[in-house]
Amino acid sequence: YGGDSSHVQEQLRNVQHVQATEAAFAAILADGSVVTWGDPAYGGDSSHVQEQLRNVQHVQATEAAFAAILADGSVVTWGDPAYGGDSSH
């Protein structure tokens, strides 16, 4: 359920906050970037929004999706669209 962070361990430095869905984690780093791991169906893969995840202030989770609030007040989402992971429309 998202507990294996071995493939991102080197990136997990200066972690400021961690948020979790049912099977994935998202960590905000001191530089405002985000590292995710766990089940991709639950938000464990943020690669398609990674370029947008800059100056992240806060991350909120549902059961299977994440929403990141950026410094400019905008929101970036990823994870299962049925749980709020797609805010593109």
The first five atom37 places (N, CA, C, CB, O) and aatype in JSON, in Angstrom:
{
  "aatype": [18, 7, 7, 3, 15, 15, 8, 19, 5, 6, 5, 10, 1, 2, 19, 5, 8, 19, 5, 0, 16, 6, 0, 0, 13, 0, 0, 9, 10, 0, 3, 7, 15, 19, 19, 16, 17, 7, 3, 14, 0, 18, 7, 7, 3, 15, 15, 8, 19, 5, 6, 5, 10, 1, 2, 19, 5, 8, 19, 5, 0, 16, 6, 0, 0, 13, 0, 0, 9, 10, 0, 3, 7, 15, 19, 19, 16, 17, 7, 3, 14, 0, 18, 7, 7, 3, 15, 15, 8],
  "atom_mask": [
    [1, 1, 1, 1, 1],
    [1, 1, 1, 0, 1],
    [1, 1, 1, 0, 1],
    [1, 1, 1, 1, 1],
    [1, 1, 1, 1, 1],
    [1, 1, 1, 1, 1],
    [1, 1, 1, 1, 1],
    [1, 1, 1, 1, 1],
    [1, 1, 1, 1, 1],
    [1, 1, 1, 1, 1],
    [1, 1, 1, 1, 1],
    [1, 1, 1, 1, 1],
    [1, 1, 1, 1, 1],
    [1, 1, 1, 1, 1],
    [1, 1, 1, 1, 1],
    [1, 1, 1, 1, 1],
    [1, 1, 1, 1, 1],
    [1, 1, 1, 1, 1],
    [1, 1, 1, 1, 1],
    [1, 1, 1, 1, 1],
    [1, 1, 1, 1, 1],
    [1, 1, 1, 1, 1],
    [1, 1, 1, 1, 1],
    [1, 1, 1, 1, 1],
    [1, 1, 1, 1, 1],
    [1, 1, 1, 1, 1],
    [1, 1, 1, 1, 1],
    [1, 1, 1, 1, 1],
    [1, 1, 1, 1, 1],
    [1, 1, 1, 1, 1],
    [1, 1, 1, 1, 1],
    [1, 1, 1, 0, 1],
    [1, 1, 1, 1, 1],
    [1, 1, 1, 1, 1],
    [1, 1, 1, 1, 1],
    [1, 1, 1, 1, 1],
    [1, 1, 1, 1, 1],
    [1, 1, 1, 0, 1],
    [1, 1, 1, 1, 1],
    [1, 1, 1, 1, 1],
    [1, 1, 1, 1, 1],
    [1, 1, 1, 1, 1],
    [1, 1, 1, 0, 1],
    [1, 1, 1, 0, 1],
    [1, 1, 1, 1, 1],
    [1, 1, 1, 1, 1],
    [1, 1, 1, 1, 1],
    [1, 1, 1, 1, 1],
    [1, 1, 1, 1, 1],
    [1, 1, 1, 1, 1],
    [1, 1, 1, 1, 1],
    [1, 1, 1, 1, 1],
    [1, 1, 1, 1, 1],
    [1, 1, 1, 1, 1],
    [1, 1, 1, 1, 1],
    [1, 1, 1, 1, 1],
    [1, 1, 1, 1, 1],
    [1, 1, 1, 1, 1],
    [1, 1, 1, 1, 1],
    [1, 1, 1, 1, 1],
    [1, 1, 1, 1, 1],
    [1, 1, 1, 1, 1],
    [1, 1, 1, 1, 1],
    [1, 1, 1, 1, 1],
    [1, 1, 1, 1, 1],
    [1, 1, 1, 1, 1],
    [1, 1, 1, 1, 1],
    [1, 1, 1, 1, 1],
    [1, 1, 1, 1, 1],
    [1, 1, 1, 1, 1],
    [1, 1, 1, 1, 1],
    [1, 1, 1, 1, 1],
    [1, 1, 1, 0, 1],
    [1, 1, 1, 1, 1],
    [1, 1, 1, 1, 1],
    [1, 1, 1, 1, 1],
    [1, 1, 1, 1, 1],
    [1, 1, 1, 1, 1],
    [1, 1, 1, 0, 1],
    [1, 1, 1, 1, 1],
    [1, 1, 1, 1, 1],
    [1, 1, 1, 1, 1],
    [1, 1, 1, 1, 1],
    [1, 1, 1, 0, 1],
    [1, 1, 1, 0, 1],
    [1, 1, 1, 1, 1],
    [1, 1, 1, 1, 1],
    [1, 1, 1, 1, 1],
    [1, 1, 1, 1, 1]
  ],
  "atom_positions": [
    [[0.81, -1.21, 0.0], [0.0, 0.0, 0.0], [0.85, 1.26, 0.0], [-0.92, 0.01, 1.19], [0.57, 2.2, 0.75]],
    [[1.87, 1.29, -0.83], [2.68, 2.49, -0.96], [3.87, 2.55, -0.04], [0.0, 0.0, 0.0], [4.59, 3.55, -0.02]],
    [[4.1, 1.5, 0.72], [5.14, 1.55, 1.73], [6.56, 1.42, 1.23], [0.0, 0.0, 0.0], [7.5, 1.64, 2.01]],
    [[6.77, 1.08, -0.02], [8.12, 0.89, -0.54], [8.6, 2.17, -1.24], [8.18, -0.31, -1.51], [8.2, 2.45, -2.38]],
    [[9.44, 2.92, -0.57], [9.95, 4.17, -1.15], [11.39, 4.02, -1.63], [9.86, 5.3, -0.12], [12.07, 5.02, -1.87]],
    [[11.85, 2.78, -1.76], [13.26, 2.55, -2.08], [13.69, 3.21, -3.39], [13.54, 1.07, -2.15], [14.82, 3.67, -3.5]],
    [[12.8, 3.25, -4.38], [13.18, 3.82, -5.68], [13.21, 5.35, -5.67], [12.21, 3.35, -6.74], [13.71, 5.96, -6.63]],
    [[12.7, 5.99, -4.61], [12.78, 7.46, -4.51], [13.57, 7.91, -3.29], [11.37, 8.07, -4.46], [13.63, 9.1, -2.98]],
    [[14.17, 6.96, -2.59], [14.84, 7.26, -1.33], [15.87, 8.38, -1.45], [15.51, 6.01, -0.8], [15.97, 9.23, -0.57]],
    [[16.63, 8.38, -2.54], [17.65, 9.41, -2.72], [17.05, 10.8, -2.89], [18.51, 9.08, -3.92], [17.71, 11.8, -2.59]],
    [[15.82, 10.86, -3.36], [15.15, 12.15, -3.55], [14.53, 12.67, -2.26], [14.08, 12.03, -4.62], [14.21, 13.86, -2.16]],
    [[14.35, 11.8, -1.29], [13.65, 12.2, -0.06], [14.62, 12.85, 0.93], [12.98, 10.98, 0.59], [15.04, 12.25, 1.92]],
    [[14.95, 14.09, 0.61], [15.82, 14.9, 1.46], [15.12, 16.21, 1.74], [17.21, 15.15, 0.79], [14.42, 16.74, 0.87]],
    [[15.3, 16.74, 2.93], [14.67, 18.01, 3.32], [13.15, 17.98, 3.14], [15.26, 19.15, 2.51], [12.55, 18.94, 2.64]],
    [[12.55, 16.88, 3.56], [11.1, 16.72, 3.47], [10.43, 17.64, 4.5], [10.68, 15.23, 3.7], [10.79, 17.66, 5.67]],
    [[9.44, 18.4, 4.01], [8.71, 19.32, 4.87], [7.36, 18.76, 5.32], [8.5, 20.64, 4.16], [6.88, 19.05, 6.42]],
    [[6.75, 17.95, 4.45], [5.4, 17.45, 4.73], [5.15, 16.2, 3.89], [4.31, 18.54, 4.43], [5.64, 16.08, 2.77]],
    [[4.4, 15.27, 4.46], [4.0, 14.06, 3.72], [2.49, 13.91, 3.83], [4.73, 12.78, 4.27], [1.9, 14.07, 4.9]],
    [[1.88, 13.59, 2.7], [0.44, 13.34, 2.65], [0.23, 11.99, 1.99], [-0.32, 14.49, 1.87], [1.06, 11.56, 1.18]],
    [[-0.87, 11.3, 2.32], [-1.09, 9.96, 1.79], [-2.51, 9.76, 1.29], [-0.78, 8.93, 2.84], [-3.47, 10.28, 1.87]],
    [[-2.63, 8.99, 0.2], [-3.92, 8.42, -0.2], [-3.97, 7.03, 0.43], [-4.09, 8.37, -1.78], [-3.19, 6.73, 1.33]],
    [[-4.88, 6.2, -0.04], [-4.96, 4.85, 0.54], [-3.77, 3.98, 0.18], [-6.22, 4.17, 0.08], [-3.48, 3.02, 0.9]],
    [[-3.05, 4.3, -0.91], [-1.96, 3.42, -1.33], [-0.8, 4.17, -1.98], [-2.47, 2.39, -2.29], [-0.05, 3.59, -2.76]],
    [[-0.64, 5.46, -1.66], [0.47, 6.24, -2.21], [0.8, 7.4, -1.27], [0.14, 6.76, -3.63], [-0.02, 7.8, -0.44]],
    [[2.0, 7.92, -1.44], [2.46, 9.05, -0.63], [2.96, 10.17, -1.53], [3.56, 8.61, 0.34], [3.42, 9.93, -2.65]],
    [[2.87, 11.4, -1.02], [3.45, 12.57, -1.68], [4.19, 13.37, -0.63], [2.35, 13.44, -2.38], [3.63, 13.73, 0.41]],
    [[5.46, 13.65, -0.9], [6.28, 14.43, 0.03], [6.63, 15.78, -0.6], [7.56, 13.65, 0.4], [7.08, 15.84, -1.75]],
    [[6.41, 16.85, 0.16], [6.84, 18.18, -0.28], [8.24, 18.4, 0.26], [5.85, 19.3, 0.21], [8.49, 18.24, 1.46]],
    [[9.15, 18.75, -0.62], [10.53, 19.03, -0.22], [10.71, 20.52, 0.05], [11.52, 18.56, -1.32], [9.87, 21.34, -0.33]],
    [[11.8, 20.86, 0.71], [12.07, 22.25, 1.09], [12.13, 23.18, -0.11], [13.36, 22.34, 1.86], [11.84, 24.37, 0.01]],
    [[12.51, 22.66, -1.27], [12.6, 23.51, -2.47], [11.26, 23.68, -3.19], [13.61, 22.94, -3.43], [11.2, 24.29, -4.25]],
    [[10.19, 23.13, -2.61], [8.86, 23.27, -3.2], [8.5, 22.22, -4.23], [0.0, 0.0, 0.0], [7.42, 22.29, -4.82]],
    [[9.37, 21.26, -4.45], [9.06, 20.17, -5.37], [8.35, 19.05, -4.61], [10.35, 19.64, -6.05], [8.27, 19.07, -3.38]],
    [[7.84, 18.08, -5.35], [7.09, 16.98, -4.76], [7.65, 15.65, -5.26], [5.59, 17.08, -5.1], [7.95, 15.51, -6.44]],
    [[7.79, 14.69, -4.36], [8.2, 13.33, -4.69], [7.04, 12.41, -4.32], [9.52, 12.92, -3.95], [6.5, 12.49, -3.22]],
    [[6.66, 11.54, -5.26], [5.57, 10.6, -4.98], [6.04, 9.16, -5.15], [4.38, 10.88, -5.91], [6.99, 8.88, -5.88]],
    [[5.37, 8.28, -4.45], [5.64, 6.85, -4.58], [4.41, 6.08, -4.13], [6.9, 6.44, -3.75], [3.54, 6.61, -3.44]],
    [[4.37, 4.82, -4.52], [3.24, 3.96, -4.19], [2.48, 3.56, -5.44], [0.0, 0.0, 0.0], [3.01, 3.66, -6.55]],
    [[1.27, 3.11, -5.28], [0.45, 2.61, -6.38], [0.07, 3.76, -7.32], [-0.82, 1.92, -5.83], [-0.56, 4.73, -6.88]],
    [[0.44, 3.67, -8.6], [0.1, 4.73, -9.55], [-1.41, 5.01, -9.64], [0.62, 4.38, -10.92], [-1.81, 6.15, -9.89]],
    [[-2.22, 3.99, -9.45], [-3.67, 4.17, -9.51], [-4.19, 5.03, -8.36], [-4.37, 2.81, -9.49], [-5.32, 5.53, -8.41]],
    [[-3.37, 5.21, -7.34], [-3.75, 6.0, -6.17], [-2.92, 7.28, -6.05], [-3.59, 5.16, -4.89], [-2.86, 7.89, -4.98]],
    [[-2.28, 7.69, -7.14], [-1.51, 8.94, -7.13], [-0.03, 8.76, -6.92], [0.0, 0.0, 0.0], [0.69, 9.75, -6.74]],
    [[0.45, 7.53, -6.93], [1.86, 7.28, -6.7], [2.78, 7.67, -7.84], [0.0, 0.0, 0.0], [4.01, 7.67, -7.69]],
    [[2.2, 8.0, -8.98], [2.98, 8.42, -10.14], [2.54, 9.81, -10.55], [2.83, 7.41, -11.33], [1.44, 9.99, -11.09]],
    [[3.38, 10.8, -10.3], [3.05, 12.19, -10.65], [3.87, 12.67, -11.85], [3.3, 13.13, -9.45], [3.97, 13.87, -12.08]],
    [[4.45, 11.74, -12.6], [5.37, 12.12, -13.68], [4.72, 13.02, -14.72], [5.91, 10.88, -14.35], [5.39, 13.88, -15.28]],
    [[3.44, 12.83, -15.0], [2.78, 13.63, -16.03], [2.49, 15.06, -15.58], [1.5, 12.96, -16.45], [2.15, 15.9, -16.42]],
    [[2.61, 15.36, -14.29], [2.42, 16.73, -13.81], [3.68, 17.27, -13.11], [1.23, 16.8, -12.85], [3.66, 18.36, -12.55]],
    [[4.75, 16.49, -13.15], [5.96, 16.84, -12.4], [6.49, 18.24, -12.72], [7.04, 15.82, -12.67], [6.94, 18.95, -11.82]],
    [[6.44, 18.62, -13.99], [6.93, 19.95, -14.37], [6.1, 21.08, -13.76], [6.93, 20.09, -15.88], [6.6, 22.19, -13.57]],
    [[4.85, 20.8, -13.45], [3.97, 21.8, -12.83], [4.16, 21.87, -11.31], [2.51, 21.48, -13.16], [3.76, 22.85, -10.68]],
    [[4.75, 20.85, -10.75], [4.87, 20.79, -9.28], [6.09, 21.55, -8.81], [4.94, 19.32, -8.81], [7.1, 20.97, -8.4]],
    [[5.98, 22.86, -8.88], [7.03, 23.77, -8.42], [6.43, 24.76, -7.43], [7.7, 24.52, -9.62], [5.28, 25.18, -7.6]],
    [[7.17, 25.13, -6.43], [6.69, 26.07, -5.41], [5.41, 25.58, -4.74], [6.45, 27.44, -6.03], [4.48, 26.35, -4.49]],
    [[5.38, 24.28, -4.46], [4.21, 23.68, -3.8], [4.19, 24.11, -2.33], [4.24, 22.12, -3.92], [5.19, 24.01, -1.62]],
    [[3.02, 24.58, -1.9], [2.84, 25.02, -0.52], [2.17, 23.96, 0.35], [2.03, 26.29, -0.49], [2.46, 23.84, 1.54]],
    [[1.27, 23.2, -0.26], [0.5, 22.21, 0.49], [-0.01, 21.13, -0.45], [-0.69, 22.89, 1.23], [-0.27, 21.38, -1.63]],
    [[-0.13, 19.93, 0.07], [-0.73, 18.82, -0.68], [-1.87, 18.25, 0.14], [0.32, 17.71, -1.03], [-1.73, 18.0, 1.34]],
    [[-2.99, 18.06, -0.51], [-4.17, 17.45, 0.12], [-4.49, 16.17, -0.63], [-5.39, 18.44, 0.13], [-4.31, 16.1, -1.85]],
    [[-4.97, 15.16, 0.08], [-5.26, 13.87, -0.55], [-6.71, 13.46, -0.34], [-4.34, 12.79, 0.01], [-7.33, 13.78, 0.67]],
    [[-7.23, 12.74, -1.34], [-8.48, 12.0, -1.19], [-8.09, 10.53, -1.07], [-9.48, 12.26, -2.41], [-6.93, 10.23, -0.82]],
    [[-9.03, 9.64, -1.25], [-8.71, 8.21, -1.18], [-7.7, 7.79, -2.23], [-9.97, 7.39, -1.32], [-6.88, 6.91, -1.99]],
    [[-7.76, 8.43, -3.43], [-6.93, 7.95, -4.54], [-6.39, 9.06, -5.43], [-7.72, 6.99, -5.37], [-6.02, 8.81, -6.58]],
    [[-6.33, 10.29, -4.92], [-5.81, 11.4, -5.72], [-5.2, 12.46, -4.81], [-6.91, 12.01, -6.59], [-5.51, 12.53, -3.62]],
    [[-4.34, 13.27, -5.4], [-3.7, 14.37, -4.68], [-4.02, 15.7, -5.36], [-2.18, 14.16, -4.6], [-4.23, 15.75, -6.57]],
    [[-4.04, 16.76, -4.57], [-4.13, 18.12, -5.08], [-3.04, 18.93, -4.41], [-5.56, 18.74, -4.83], [-2.93, 18.95, -3.18]],
    [[-2.24, 19.6, -5.22], [-1.16, 20.45, -4.69], [-1.53, 21.91, -4.91], [0.2, 20.11, -5.36], [-1.93, 22.3, -6.01]],
    [[-1.39, 22.71, -3.86], [-1.6, 24.14, -3.97], [-0.23, 24.78, -4.15], [-2.34, 24.71, -2.71], [0.68, 24.58, -3.35]],
    [[-0.1, 25.56, -5.21], [1.16, 26.23, -5.51], [1.19, 27.63, -4.9], [1.38, 26.31, -7.03], [0.16, 28.15, -4.47]],
    [[2.37, 28.22, -4.87], [2.55, 29.53, -4.26], [1.7, 30.6, -4.92], [4.0, 29.94, -4.33], [1.3, 31.57, -4.27]],
    [[1.41, 30.45, -6.21], [0.59, 31.45, -6.91], [-0.9, 31.21, -6.74], [0.94, 31.45, -8.39], [-1.71, 31.92, -7.34]],
    [[-1.29, 30.21, -5.94], [-2.69, 29.93, -5.67], [-3.32, 28.95, -6.62], [0.0, 0.0, 0.0], [-4.48, 28.59, -6.44]],
    [[-2.59, 28.5, -7.62], [-3.14, 27.52, -8.55], [-3.07, 26.12, -7.94], [-2.38, 27.56, -9.9], [-2.37, 25.89, -6.95]],
    [[-3.79, 25.2, -8.55], [-3.88, 23.83, -8.03], [-3.5, 22.85, -9.14], [-5.31, 23.53, -7.5], [-3.93, 23.0, -10.28]],
    [[-2.71, 21.86, -8.79], [-2.33, 20.78, -9.69], [-2.83, 19.48, -9.08], [-0.76, 20.74, -9.93], [-2.62, 19.23, -7.89]],
    [[-3.5, 18.66, -9.87], [-4.03, 17.4, -9.37], [-3.48, 16.21, -10.15], [-5.56, 17.4, -9.43], [-3.1, 16.34, -11.32]],
    [[-3.43, 15.07, -9.51], [-3.05, 13.82, -10.16], [-3.62, 12.66, -9.36], [-1.5, 13.7, -10.3], [-3.98, 12.8, -8.19]],
    [[-3.69, 11.51, -10.01], [-4.26, 10.32, -9.39], [-5.52, 9.9, -10.12], [0.0, 0.0, 0.0], [-5.71, 10.25, -11.29]],
    [[-6.36, 9.16, -9.46], [-7.58, 8.62, -10.05], [-8.58, 9.75, -10.33], [-8.21, 7.55, -9.13], [-9.0, 10.45, -9.41]],
    [[-8.97, 9.92, -11.6], [-9.93, 10.98, -11.94], [-11.26, 10.87, -11.17], [-10.22, 10.95, -13.42], [-11.89, 11.89, -10.87]],
    [[-11.67, 9.66, -10.85], [-12.93, 9.47, -10.11], [-12.84, 10.02, -8.69], [-13.29, 7.99, -10.06], [-13.87, 10.23, -8.04]],
    [[-11.63, 10.25, -8.21], [-11.41, 10.77, -6.87], [-10.81, 12.17, -6.89], [-10.51, 9.84, -6.08], [-10.23, 12.61, -5.9]],
    [[-10.95, 12.87, -8.0], [-10.48, 14.24, -8.09], [-9.12, 14.42, -8.72], [0.0, 0.0, 0.0], [-8.57, 15.52, -8.68]],
    [[-8.56, 13.39, -9.3], [-7.22, 13.44, -9.85], [-7.07, 14.15, -11.19], [0.0, 0.0, 0.0], [-5.95, 14.32, -11.68]],
    [[-8.19, 14.55, -11.79], [-8.11, 15.24, -13.08], [-8.9, 16.53, -13.0], [-8.66, 14.34, -14.23], [-10.13, 16.52, -13.03]],
    [[-8.19, 17.65, -12.88], [-8.86, 18.96, -12.8], [-8.72, 19.72, -14.11], [-8.28, 19.79, -11.65], [-8.86, 20.95, -14.13]],
    [[-8.45, 19.02, -15.19], [-8.17, 19.67, -16.48], [-9.42, 20.22, -17.15], [-7.49, 18.69, -17.43], [-9.32, 21.08, -18.03]],
    [[-10.58, 19.76, -16.76], [-11.8, 20.23, -17.42], [-12.57, 21.23, -16.55], [-12.7, 19.05, -17.78], [-13.62, 21.72, -16.96]]
  ]
}
